């Protein structure tokens, strides 16, 4: 078995740059090394210049394998899902006539309690992870249950080791499927499916017996995650899975438990933290009753040292002005979960306002409050949510200052950014993922929109305009890039997992329609 030194992908690239812009590049060469990191990217390379370009980079046939994209395909960064609940996936599509607290009691807690049975976890979790991968998610912030052993099962499934990479004797220039089948792995970047901390205000059948037990299980789980192999990068500083401290929400944690978590995270600043905040008005009021000495909900977490640059707060619909200031000051990231916010009638988060205040924002599917594991659905509902806010607060469609987002529909560039690079920033992983740049991991998608027609989201005849993409004639670059923008928009608003041709994590193929 031989591992190629460099794999070079050739085709069109769509890459987020800022909240208001993204690159659309045709004829792009992306070189990925044996550790799954991007060595270099060259733009606007003609077919006839590929070999010359590789020679200029010192690459020869014995060192490099070229993987050409097909007509109607492009490469983009993988999606970063900043908030979801793996054990709730079996409940998807149920309980949506309830609001948050009733929904937890009647639907969510009974389902999560089933994962006390490790065999149940082993049976259910593999298909759950495959669902997220098939949708194009390459990094995911999972919530687990309170059960230590079942969370280890979920972690093992996410981390499961790759097949040995082999080098084919030849590569068919007309199709990349034969070569991709040699790049198979079964991995996924993840902020670990961390056990939830919850020792009060939970049903008797689903609650931790004490704060000390909650902490000891959390410490055991952190040690377990950190004992795993870092994966293809072979770099302990860039592992596939990170542990995350997860107090479910303030309502479910005693003061003693939060105090112990404060000590734990203070002693280890590498630990990520995730929890919920201000999802539902009844939740907010109940939190104030439980913590009367705190000025507001965010103040509860801050008083226990849980707000810092690697904290992820989900929902954040009803933040007060002082809370927004505090979140910004502590460099906390927010996970916007519009699908769940709609489904459980929780409200609409003013994401444009938060962006204008400089708060880090990513998107979350929040299954099973959300009904889909697809980040495309989260992007669409984020667009709808921002449109509703704009209709409510700017009904006359008065001009908005350029570069501002308050009371306006989020543009396509912003949706792309939140689903990729913005999510990476929320997870404090943007040095490694979220965009395709030299030095970063090749966590990427090959998207195939050739089956999306101009009139329907269902597979059909490709638009004639889509066939005009050229990587060989410089005079057509401008029009080709405009067409690429149209392809991205079609993918975001009309696409689904059938258009996710290949999913890569750290350079290894882990899913997509090409995955055997």
Short mmCIF file of C-alpha atoms in Angstrom, two decimals:
data_model
loop_
_atom_site.label_atom_id
_atom_site.label_comp_id
_atom_site.label_asym_id
_atom_site.label_seq_id
_atom_site.Cartn_x
_atom_site.Cartn_y
_atom_site.Cartn_z
CA UNK A 1 0.00 0.00 0.00
CA UNK A 2 1.39 3.41 -0.97
CA UNK A 3 0.27 6.78 0.29
CA UNK A 4 0.64 9.58 -2.28
CA UNK A 5 2.71 12.48 -1.07
CA UNK A 6 0.30 15.01 -2.52
CA UNK A 7 -3.26 14.81 -3.82
CA UNK A 8 -4.21 17.72 -6.09
CA UNK A 9 -7.86 18.60 -6.70
CA UNK A 10 -8.65 20.55 -9.86
CA UNK A 11 -11.87 22.44 -10.46
CA UNK A 12 -14.03 25.30 -9.20
CA UNK A 13 -13.74 26.60 -5.64
CA UNK A 14 -16.22 28.55 -3.52
CA UNK A 15 -14.64 29.83 -0.32
CA UNK A 16 -15.94 32.18 2.42
CA UNK A 17 -13.80 35.22 3.17
CA UNK A 18 -15.88 37.69 5.21
CA UNK A 19 -19.48 38.09 6.35
CA UNK A 20 -20.20 39.93 3.11
CA UNK A 21 -17.99 38.21 0.54
CA UNK A 22 -16.74 34.88 -0.74
CA UNK A 23 -14.38 33.71 -3.45
CA UNK A 24 -15.62 32.03 -6.64
CA UNK A 25 -12.65 30.65 -8.51
CA UNK A 26 -12.51 28.49 -11.63
CA UNK A 27 -9.56 26.35 -12.63
CA UNK A 28 -8.31 25.98 -9.07
CA UNK A 29 -5.55 23.58 -8.00
CA UNK A 30 -5.65 22.55 -4.31
CA UNK A 31 -2.73 20.47 -3.05
CA UNK A 32 -3.42 18.30 0.01
CA UNK A 33 -0.56 16.48 1.73
CA UNK A 34 -0.53 13.02 3.28
CA UNK A 35 -1.57 14.42 6.68
CA UNK A 36 -4.70 15.97 5.18
CA UNK A 37 -3.54 19.58 5.32
CA UNK A 38 -3.62 22.03 2.41
CA UNK A 39 -0.12 22.80 1.15
CA UNK A 40 -1.01 25.36 -1.49
CA UNK A 41 -3.80 26.69 -3.72
CA UNK A 42 -3.35 28.17 -7.20
CA UNK A 43 -6.15 30.00 -9.00
CA UNK A 44 -7.17 30.19 -12.65
CA UNK A 45 -5.08 27.34 -14.03
CA UNK A 46 -5.92 26.19 -17.56
CA UNK A 47 -6.20 22.49 -18.35
CA UNK A 48 -3.15 22.75 -20.57
CA UNK A 49 -1.10 24.31 -17.78
CA UNK A 50 -1.71 21.75 -15.04
CA UNK A 51 1.42 19.66 -15.56
CA UNK A 52 3.60 22.74 -15.98
CA UNK A 53 2.20 24.19 -12.75
CA UNK A 54 2.86 20.97 -10.86
CA UNK A 55 6.42 20.83 -12.14
CA UNK A 56 6.93 24.40 -10.98
CA UNK A 57 5.86 23.17 -7.53
CA UNK A 58 8.39 20.35 -7.74
CA UNK A 59 5.74 17.63 -8.14
CA UNK A 60 6.20 14.67 -10.48
CA UNK A 61 4.09 11.65 -11.40
CA UNK A 62 5.54 9.54 -8.62
CA UNK A 63 4.63 12.16 -6.03
CA UNK A 64 1.19 13.39 -6.99
CA UNK A 65 -2.28 12.17 -7.84
CA UNK A 66 -4.60 14.55 -9.69
CA UNK A 67 -8.34 14.44 -8.97
CA UNK A 68 -10.37 16.47 -11.50
CA UNK A 69 -13.87 17.70 -10.69
CA UNK A 70 -16.69 17.15 -13.14
CA UNK A 71 -18.98 19.57 -14.93
CA UNK A 72 -21.43 21.12 -12.46
CA UNK A 73 -19.23 20.40 -9.41
CA UNK A 74 -17.36 22.69 -7.06
CA UNK A 75 -15.33 22.42 -3.86
CA UNK A 76 -16.26 24.31 -0.71
CA UNK A 77 -15.48 24.02 3.02
CA UNK A 78 -17.42 21.47 5.02
CA UNK A 79 -20.26 22.66 7.23
CA UNK A 80 -19.71 23.38 10.92
CA UNK A 81 -22.76 22.51 13.04
CA UNK A 82 -22.32 24.40 16.31
CA UNK A 83 -25.22 22.82 18.20
CA UNK A 84 -27.08 19.52 17.99
CA UNK A 85 -28.20 16.60 20.17
CA UNK A 86 -27.17 13.17 18.88
CA UNK A 87 -29.44 11.15 21.23
CA UNK A 88 -32.48 13.17 20.20
CA UNK A 89 -32.29 12.22 16.52
CA UNK A 90 -34.72 9.28 16.93
CA UNK A 91 -37.29 11.85 18.10
CA UNK A 92 -37.00 13.99 14.98
CA UNK A 93 -40.42 15.14 13.81
CA UNK A 94 -42.26 14.62 17.10
CA UNK A 95 -43.47 16.91 19.86
CA UNK A 96 -43.62 20.12 17.87
CA UNK A 97 -46.95 21.14 19.35
CA UNK A 98 -45.15 21.73 22.66
CA UNK A 99 -42.95 24.54 23.88
CA UNK A 100 -39.47 23.96 25.27
CA UNK A 101 -39.97 22.88 28.89
CA UNK A 102 -42.98 20.65 28.18
CA UNK A 103 -41.20 19.22 25.16
CA UNK A 104 -38.18 18.29 27.29
CA UNK A 105 -40.34 16.60 29.91
CA UNK A 106 -42.67 14.69 27.59
CA UNK A 107 -40.49 13.79 24.65
CA UNK A 108 -36.78 14.54 25.06
CA UNK A 109 -35.92 13.23 28.51
CA UNK A 110 -37.74 9.90 27.95
CA UNK A 111 -35.80 9.34 24.71
CA UNK A 112 -32.42 10.30 26.16
CA UNK A 113 -32.98 8.00 29.14
CA UNK A 114 -32.92 5.03 26.75
CA UNK A 115 -29.18 5.55 26.28
CA UNK A 116 -28.52 4.15 29.71
CA UNK A 117 -28.53 0.91 27.72
CA UNK A 118 -25.13 0.75 26.02
CA UNK A 119 -26.38 -1.81 23.49
CA UNK A 120 -29.11 0.63 22.48
CA UNK A 121 -26.45 3.29 21.93
CA UNK A 122 -24.36 0.93 19.81
CA UNK A 123 -27.38 0.14 17.67
CA UNK A 124 -28.67 3.68 17.17
CA UNK A 125 -25.65 6.00 17.00
CA UNK A 126 -23.95 4.78 13.78
CA UNK A 127 -26.87 5.75 11.55
CA UNK A 128 -27.18 9.08 13.37
CA UNK A 129 -23.59 10.07 12.64
CA UNK A 130 -23.91 8.93 9.02
CA UNK A 131 -26.94 11.20 8.64
CA UNK A 132 -24.93 14.28 9.63
CA UNK A 133 -21.98 13.29 7.44
CA UNK A 134 -24.22 12.67 4.41
CA UNK A 135 -25.56 16.20 4.81
CA UNK A 136 -22.07 17.67 4.46
CA UNK A 137 -21.27 18.35 8.11
CA UNK A 138 -17.56 17.91 8.81
CA UNK A 139 -17.45 19.40 12.32
CA UNK A 140 -20.24 19.03 14.84
CA UNK A 141 -20.82 20.15 18.44
CA UNK A 142 -22.72 17.19 19.80
CA UNK A 143 -24.58 16.99 23.05
CA UNK A 144 -24.75 13.47 24.45
CA UNK A 145 -26.72 12.21 27.44
CA UNK A 146 -25.68 12.04 31.09
CA UNK A 147 -24.50 8.42 30.64
CA UNK A 148 -20.72 8.02 30.65
CA UNK A 149 -20.48 4.67 28.85
CA UNK A 150 -22.95 5.51 26.09
CA UNK A 151 -21.10 8.75 25.42
CA UNK A 152 -17.92 6.73 25.01
CA UNK A 153 -19.76 4.62 22.43
CA UNK A 154 -20.78 7.73 20.52
CA UNK A 155 -17.23 9.07 20.69
CA UNK A 156 -15.80 5.80 19.36
CA UNK A 157 -18.24 5.81 16.46
CA UNK A 158 -17.36 9.38 15.51
CA UNK A 159 -13.67 8.73 15.82
CA UNK A 160 -13.59 5.27 14.21
CA UNK A 161 -10.29 4.69 12.50
CA UNK A 162 -9.73 5.04 8.76
CA UNK A 163 -8.89 2.41 6.20
CA UNK A 164 -5.32 2.50 4.97
CA UNK A 165 -4.93 4.99 2.16
CA UNK A 166 -3.83 3.30 -1.04
CA UNK A 167 -2.50 4.69 -4.28
CA UNK A 168 -4.25 3.57 -7.48
CA UNK A 169 -2.10 2.64 -10.42
CA UNK A 170 -3.99 5.10 -12.59
CA UNK A 171 -6.66 7.75 -12.32
CA UNK A 172 -9.47 8.09 -14.83
CA UNK A 173 -9.52 11.76 -15.84
CA UNK A 174 -13.22 11.54 -16.68
CA UNK A 175 -14.45 10.59 -13.25
CA UNK A 176 -13.11 10.95 -9.75
CA UNK A 177 -15.23 8.20 -8.17
CA UNK A 178 -12.66 5.41 -8.68
CA UNK A 179 -10.01 7.48 -6.96
CA UNK A 180 -12.26 8.72 -4.18
CA UNK A 181 -13.03 5.11 -3.34
CA UNK A 182 -9.35 4.78 -2.42
CA UNK A 183 -9.55 7.68 0.01
CA UNK A 184 -12.19 6.22 2.27
CA UNK A 185 -12.21 6.84 5.97
CA UNK A 186 -14.85 6.95 8.65
CA UNK A 187 -14.03 10.00 10.69
CA UNK A 188 -15.49 13.31 11.56
CA UNK A 189 -14.14 16.35 13.34
CA UNK A 190 -16.18 16.92 16.46
CA UNK A 191 -16.40 18.86 19.61
CA UNK A 192 -16.98 15.65 21.50
CA UNK A 193 -20.43 14.22 22.26
CA UNK A 194 -19.90 15.35 25.83
CA UNK A 195 -22.00 13.99 28.66
CA UNK A 196 -24.52 16.49 29.97
CA UNK A 197 -24.26 17.78 33.53
CA UNK A 198 -27.74 17.79 35.08
CA UNK A 199 -28.40 17.17 38.78
CA UNK A 200 -31.71 18.96 39.45
CA UNK A 201 -35.09 19.78 37.89
CA UNK A 202 -34.98 16.60 35.83
CA UNK A 203 -37.21 13.49 36.10
CA UNK A 204 -36.21 10.87 38.67
CA UNK A 205 -35.39 8.36 35.92
CA UNK A 206 -33.01 10.76 34.17
CA UNK A 207 -30.90 12.74 36.61
CA UNK A 208 -27.42 12.48 38.06
CA UNK A 209 -27.36 11.28 41.68
CA UNK A 210 -25.03 14.04 42.88
CA UNK A 211 -22.82 16.86 41.72
CA UNK A 212 -19.73 14.89 42.73
CA UNK A 213 -20.78 11.99 40.50
CA UNK A 214 -21.44 14.41 37.66
CA UNK A 215 -17.94 15.87 37.99
CA UNK A 216 -16.18 12.51 38.29
CA UNK A 217 -17.93 11.20 35.18
CA UNK A 218 -17.07 14.40 33.33
CA UNK A 219 -13.40 14.09 34.26
CA UNK A 220 -13.39 10.45 33.20
CA UNK A 221 -14.92 11.35 29.87
CA UNK A 222 -12.44 14.16 29.22
CA UNK A 223 -9.58 11.76 29.89
CA UNK A 224 -11.13 9.19 27.57
CA UNK A 225 -11.46 11.64 24.68
CA UNK A 226 -7.91 12.91 25.10
CA UNK A 227 -6.55 9.37 25.07
CA UNK A 228 -7.74 8.82 21.49
CA UNK A 229 -5.46 9.01 18.48
CA UNK A 230 -5.39 12.49 16.92
CA UNK A 231 -6.19 10.97 13.53
CA UNK A 232 -4.72 11.62 10.05
CA UNK A 233 -3.02 14.86 11.07
CA UNK A 234 -0.84 12.89 13.49
CA UNK A 235 -0.80 16.10 15.51
CA UNK A 236 -2.06 16.12 19.12
CA UNK A 237 -2.75 19.82 18.67
CA UNK A 238 -5.19 19.03 15.85
CA UNK A 239 -7.22 16.04 17.09
CA UNK A 240 -10.39 14.78 15.48
CA UNK A 241 -12.33 15.11 18.73
CA UNK A 242 -12.26 17.68 21.52
CA UNK A 243 -13.90 17.33 24.95
CA UNK A 244 -16.52 19.91 25.91
CA UNK A 245 -17.86 20.72 29.36
CA UNK A 246 -21.66 20.70 29.03
CA UNK A 247 -23.92 21.94 31.81
CA UNK A 248 -27.23 21.29 30.07
CA UNK A 249 -28.61 24.64 31.14
CA UNK A 250 -28.71 26.64 34.35
CA UNK A 251 -32.07 25.18 35.36
CA UNK A 252 -30.69 21.62 35.45
CA UNK A 253 -27.58 22.42 37.52
CA UNK A 254 -27.26 23.03 41.26
CA UNK A 255 -25.01 25.77 42.56
CA UNK A 256 -22.68 23.07 43.86
CA UNK A 257 -22.37 21.51 40.41
CA UNK A 258 -21.73 24.84 38.70
CA UNK A 259 -19.11 25.69 41.34
CA UNK A 260 -17.32 22.40 40.65
CA UNK A 261 -17.46 23.02 36.89
CA UNK A 262 -15.99 26.46 37.52
CA UNK A 263 -12.98 24.87 39.21
CA UNK A 264 -12.65 22.28 36.45
CA UNK A 265 -12.56 24.76 33.57
CA UNK A 266 -10.41 27.25 35.48
CA UNK A 267 -7.70 24.60 35.80
CA UNK A 268 -7.89 23.70 32.12
CA UNK A 269 -8.41 26.61 29.75
CA UNK A 270 -8.21 24.28 26.73
CA UNK A 271 -11.61 22.87 27.60
CA UNK A 272 -14.47 24.05 25.43
CA UNK A 273 -17.77 24.83 27.16
CA UNK A 274 -21.27 24.59 25.70
CA UNK A 275 -24.74 25.20 27.10
CA UNK A 276 -28.11 26.79 26.34
CA UNK A 277 -29.22 30.34 27.05
CA UNK A 278 -32.42 32.37 26.65
CA UNK A 279 -34.17 29.94 24.35
CA UNK A 280 -37.66 30.34 25.79
CA UNK A 281 -39.27 33.07 27.90
CA UNK A 282 -40.50 30.61 30.56
CA UNK A 283 -36.98 29.19 30.76
CA UNK A 284 -35.57 32.70 31.26
CA UNK A 285 -38.05 33.51 34.04
CA UNK A 286 -37.44 30.20 35.82
CA UNK A 287 -33.68 30.78 35.67
CA UNK A 288 -34.14 34.17 37.33
CA UNK A 289 -36.13 32.51 40.10
CA UNK A 290 -33.39 29.95 40.71
CA UNK A 291 -30.58 32.53 40.66
CA UNK A 292 -32.08 35.72 42.16
CA UNK A 293 -28.65 37.17 42.96
CA UNK A 294 -27.64 37.28 39.29
CA UNK A 295 -28.59 40.29 37.20
CA UNK A 296 -29.53 38.21 34.17
CA UNK A 297 -29.27 34.76 32.59
CA UNK A 298 -25.79 35.30 31.12
CA UNK A 299 -24.72 36.56 34.53
CA UNK A 300 -25.41 33.11 35.99
CA UNK A 301 -22.84 31.49 33.74
CA UNK A 302 -20.42 34.36 34.14
CA UNK A 303 -20.56 34.15 37.93
CA UNK A 304 -19.30 30.58 37.64
CA UNK A 305 -16.53 31.39 35.16
CA UNK A 306 -18.24 29.65 32.25
CA UNK A 307 -18.17 32.55 29.77
CA UNK A 308 -14.93 32.78 27.81
CA UNK A 309 -13.66 32.68 24.24
CA UNK A 310 -14.23 28.92 23.84
CA UNK A 311 -17.78 28.94 25.22
CA UNK A 312 -20.69 28.20 22.87
CA UNK A 313 -24.13 29.45 23.90
CA UNK A 314 -27.05 28.02 21.93
CA UNK A 315 -30.16 30.01 20.94
CA UNK A 316 -29.69 33.39 22.70
CA UNK A 317 -33.07 34.61 21.51
CA UNK A 318 -33.97 36.87 24.43
CA UNK A 319 -30.66 38.45 25.45
CA UNK A 320 -30.82 41.83 27.19
CA UNK A 321 -28.54 44.65 26.10
CA UNK A 322 -26.20 44.07 29.04
CA UNK A 323 -26.02 40.38 28.18
CA UNK A 324 -25.00 41.17 24.60
CA UNK A 325 -22.26 43.42 25.93
CA UNK A 326 -21.08 40.69 28.30
CA UNK A 327 -21.06 38.04 25.56
CA UNK A 328 -19.01 40.34 23.35
CA UNK A 329 -16.63 41.23 26.18
CA UNK A 330 -16.01 37.57 27.04
CA UNK A 331 -15.60 36.66 23.33
CA UNK A 332 -18.30 34.02 23.64
CA UNK A 333 -19.72 32.40 20.50
CA UNK A 334 -23.45 32.07 19.84
CA UNK A 335 -25.09 29.19 17.99
CA UNK A 336 -28.12 30.34 16.00
CA UNK A 337 -30.68 27.51 15.74
CA UNK A 338 -33.53 28.97 13.68
CA UNK A 339 -35.23 25.68 12.79
CA UNK A 340 -35.69 24.69 16.41
CA UNK A 341 -36.57 28.25 17.39
CA UNK A 342 -39.46 28.16 14.92
CA UNK A 343 -40.56 24.58 15.71
CA UNK A 344 -40.86 25.04 19.46
CA UNK A 345 -42.21 28.57 19.09
CA UNK A 346 -39.31 29.90 21.13
CA UNK A 347 -38.82 33.12 19.17
CA UNK A 348 -36.55 34.68 16.57
CA UNK A 349 -33.00 35.61 17.52
CA UNK A 350 -31.91 39.07 16.28
CA UNK A 351 -28.80 37.72 14.60
CA UNK A 352 -28.22 40.84 12.51
CA UNK A 353 -28.08 42.90 15.68
CA UNK A 354 -25.57 40.51 17.24
CA UNK A 355 -23.40 40.58 14.13
CA UNK A 356 -23.36 44.37 14.17
CA UNK A 357 -22.18 44.21 17.79
CA UNK A 358 -19.26 42.02 16.76
CA UNK A 359 -20.47 38.79 18.37
CA UNK A 360 -19.23 35.49 16.93
CA UNK A 361 -22.12 33.59 15.32
CA UNK A 362 -22.46 30.10 13.88
CA UNK A 363 -25.43 27.97 12.87
CA UNK A 364 -26.81 24.87 14.57
CA UNK A 365 -29.29 22.23 13.45
CA UNK A 366 -30.37 21.55 17.06
CA UNK A 367 -31.91 18.19 16.31
CA UNK A 368 -34.48 17.19 17.47
CA UNK A 369 -35.89 20.60 18.26
CA UNK A 370 -34.83 21.11 14.67
CA UNK A 371 -36.35 18.64 12.24
CA UNK A 372 -33.32 18.20 9.99
CA UNK A 373 -29.64 17.30 10.39
CA UNK A 374 -28.86 19.37 7.29
CA UNK A 375 -27.05 22.66 7.64
CA UNK A 376 -28.66 23.68 4.35
CA UNK A 377 -31.99 23.68 6.17
CA UNK A 378 -30.45 25.75 8.97
CA UNK A 379 -29.17 28.25 6.40
CA UNK A 380 -32.60 28.55 4.77
CA UNK A 381 -34.35 29.06 8.07
CA UNK A 382 -31.71 31.61 9.11
CA UNK A 383 -32.58 33.50 5.93
CA UNK A 384 -36.31 33.28 6.71
CA UNK A 385 -35.79 34.32 10.34
CA UNK A 386 -33.80 37.38 9.32
CA UNK A 387 -36.48 38.25 6.75
CA UNK A 388 -39.18 38.09 9.43
CA UNK A 389 -37.14 40.40 11.66
CA UNK A 390 -36.71 42.79 8.74
CA UNK A 391 -40.43 42.74 7.94
CA UNK A 392 -41.29 43.43 11.57
CA UNK A 393 -38.78 46.23 12.14
CA UNK A 394 -38.22 47.65 8.68
CA UNK A 395 -41.51 47.09 6.83
CA UNK A 396 -40.85 49.85 4.31
CA UNK A 397 -37.51 48.29 3.37
CA UNK A 398 -35.62 51.47 4.17
CA UNK A 399 -31.98 51.39 3.03
CA UNK A 400 -29.57 49.74 5.48
CA UNK A 401 -26.05 51.02 5.92
CA UNK A 402 -23.60 48.99 3.86
CA UNK A 403 -21.97 46.25 5.88
CA UNK A 404 -24.71 46.29 8.54
CA UNK A 405 -27.09 43.42 9.26
CA UNK A 406 -29.68 44.69 11.74
CA UNK A 407 -33.24 44.47 10.38
CA UNK A 408 -32.23 43.10 6.99
CA UNK A 409 -32.39 39.74 5.29
CA UNK A 410 -29.05 37.97 5.65
CA UNK A 411 -27.35 37.81 2.24
CA UNK A 412 -26.02 34.60 0.73
CA UNK A 413 -22.42 35.46 1.65
CA UNK A 414 -23.43 35.79 5.30
CA UNK A 415 -25.31 32.50 5.32
CA UNK A 416 -22.29 30.74 3.82
CA UNK A 417 -19.97 32.35 6.36
CA UNK A 418 -22.13 31.42 9.36
CA UNK A 419 -22.36 27.79 8.20
CA UNK A 420 -18.59 27.44 7.72
CA UNK A 421 -16.02 29.98 8.84
CA UNK A 422 -18.30 31.62 11.40
CA UNK A 423 -18.99 28.26 12.99
CA UNK A 424 -15.27 27.55 13.11
CA UNK A 425 -14.74 30.87 14.91
CA UNK A 426 -17.45 29.99 17.43
CA UNK A 427 -15.66 26.69 18.09
CA UNK A 428 -12.25 28.45 18.19
CA UNK A 429 -11.10 26.13 15.41
CA UNK A 430 -10.85 28.75 12.66
CA UNK A 431 -7.07 28.36 12.59
CA UNK A 432 -7.66 24.84 11.26
CA UNK A 433 -11.08 24.63 9.56
CA UNK A 434 -13.96 26.74 8.21
CA UNK A 435 -12.30 27.87 4.98
CA UNK A 436 -9.91 26.32 2.49
CA UNK A 437 -6.51 27.96 2.89
CA UNK A 438 -2.88 26.79 2.92
CA UNK A 439 -2.01 25.34 6.31
CA UNK A 440 -5.59 24.41 7.19
CA UNK A 441 -7.17 20.96 7.19
CA UNK A 442 -8.81 19.78 3.99
CA UNK A 443 -12.27 19.56 5.55
CA UNK A 444 -14.23 20.00 2.36
CA UNK A 445 -17.20 19.10 0.22
CA UNK A 446 -17.42 18.37 -3.46
CA UNK A 447 -20.87 19.64 -4.39
CA UNK A 448 -22.62 18.46 -7.54
CA UNK A 449 -25.49 20.69 -8.64
CA UNK A 450 -25.83 19.26 -12.14
CA UNK A 451 -29.10 17.61 -11.12
CA UNK A 452 -30.77 20.85 -9.97
CA UNK A 453 -32.86 22.31 -12.77
CA UNK A 454 -33.85 25.96 -13.11
CA UNK A 455 -37.46 25.31 -12.15
CA UNK A 456 -37.33 22.60 -9.51
CA UNK A 457 -35.21 21.43 -6.64
CA UNK A 458 -35.73 17.85 -7.77
CA UNK A 459 -33.23 16.09 -10.05
CA UNK A 460 -33.79 16.98 -13.68
CA UNK A 461 -32.14 18.44 -16.73
CA UNK A 462 -29.34 20.82 -15.91
CA UNK A 463 -29.70 24.45 -16.95
CA UNK A 464 -27.91 25.14 -20.23
CA UNK A 465 -26.23 28.09 -18.51
CA UNK A 466 -24.61 25.75 -15.99
CA UNK A 467 -22.81 23.96 -18.79
CA UNK A 468 -20.97 27.13 -19.76
CA UNK A 469 -18.57 27.03 -16.84
CA UNK A 470 -15.08 27.19 -18.32
CA UNK A 471 -11.71 26.78 -16.67
CA UNK A 472 -9.76 27.20 -19.88
CA UNK A 473 -10.62 30.62 -21.33
CA UNK A 474 -9.76 33.71 -19.35
CA UNK A 475 -12.30 35.80 -21.26
CA UNK A 476 -15.06 33.68 -19.72
CA UNK A 477 -13.80 33.90 -16.14
CA UNK A 478 -16.14 36.69 -15.11
CA UNK A 479 -19.23 34.96 -16.48
CA UNK A 480 -18.07 31.63 -15.06
CA UNK A 481 -17.74 33.14 -11.62
CA UNK A 482 -21.21 34.63 -11.89
CA UNK A 483 -22.48 31.19 -12.78
CA UNK A 484 -20.66 29.74 -9.77
CA UNK A 485 -22.49 32.20 -7.57
CA UNK A 486 -25.73 30.92 -9.06
CA UNK A 487 -24.69 27.34 -8.39
CA UNK A 488 -24.03 28.13 -4.74
CA UNK A 489 -27.41 29.82 -4.38
CA UNK A 490 -29.15 26.84 -5.97
CA UNK A 491 -27.31 24.46 -3.64
CA UNK A 492 -28.17 26.47 -0.53
CA UNK A 493 -31.85 26.97 -1.32
CA UNK A 494 -32.67 23.92 -3.45
CA UNK A 495 -30.04 21.31 -2.66
CA UNK A 496 -29.92 18.37 -0.26
CA UNK A 497 -27.72 15.38 0.55
CA UNK A 498 -28.09 14.10 -3.03
CA UNK A 499 -25.96 17.04 -4.14
CA UNK A 500 -23.18 16.30 -1.62
CA UNK A 501 -20.90 14.23 -3.86
CA UNK A 502 -17.97 13.87 -1.45
CA UNK A 503 -17.24 14.77 2.17
CA UNK A 504 -13.64 15.04 3.36
CA UNK A 505 -12.24 15.39 6.88
CA UNK A 506 -8.51 15.94 7.23
CA UNK A 507 -8.09 14.89 3.61
CA UNK A 508 -9.97 11.60 3.95
CA UNK A 509 -13.24 10.75 2.21
CA UNK A 510 -15.90 9.98 4.83
CA UNK A 511 -19.19 10.38 2.97
CA UNK A 512 -21.20 11.74 0.07
CA UNK A 513 -22.93 10.06 -2.84
CA UNK A 514 -19.55 8.89 -4.16
CA UNK A 515 -18.79 7.06 -0.91
CA UNK A 516 -18.99 3.30 -1.41
#
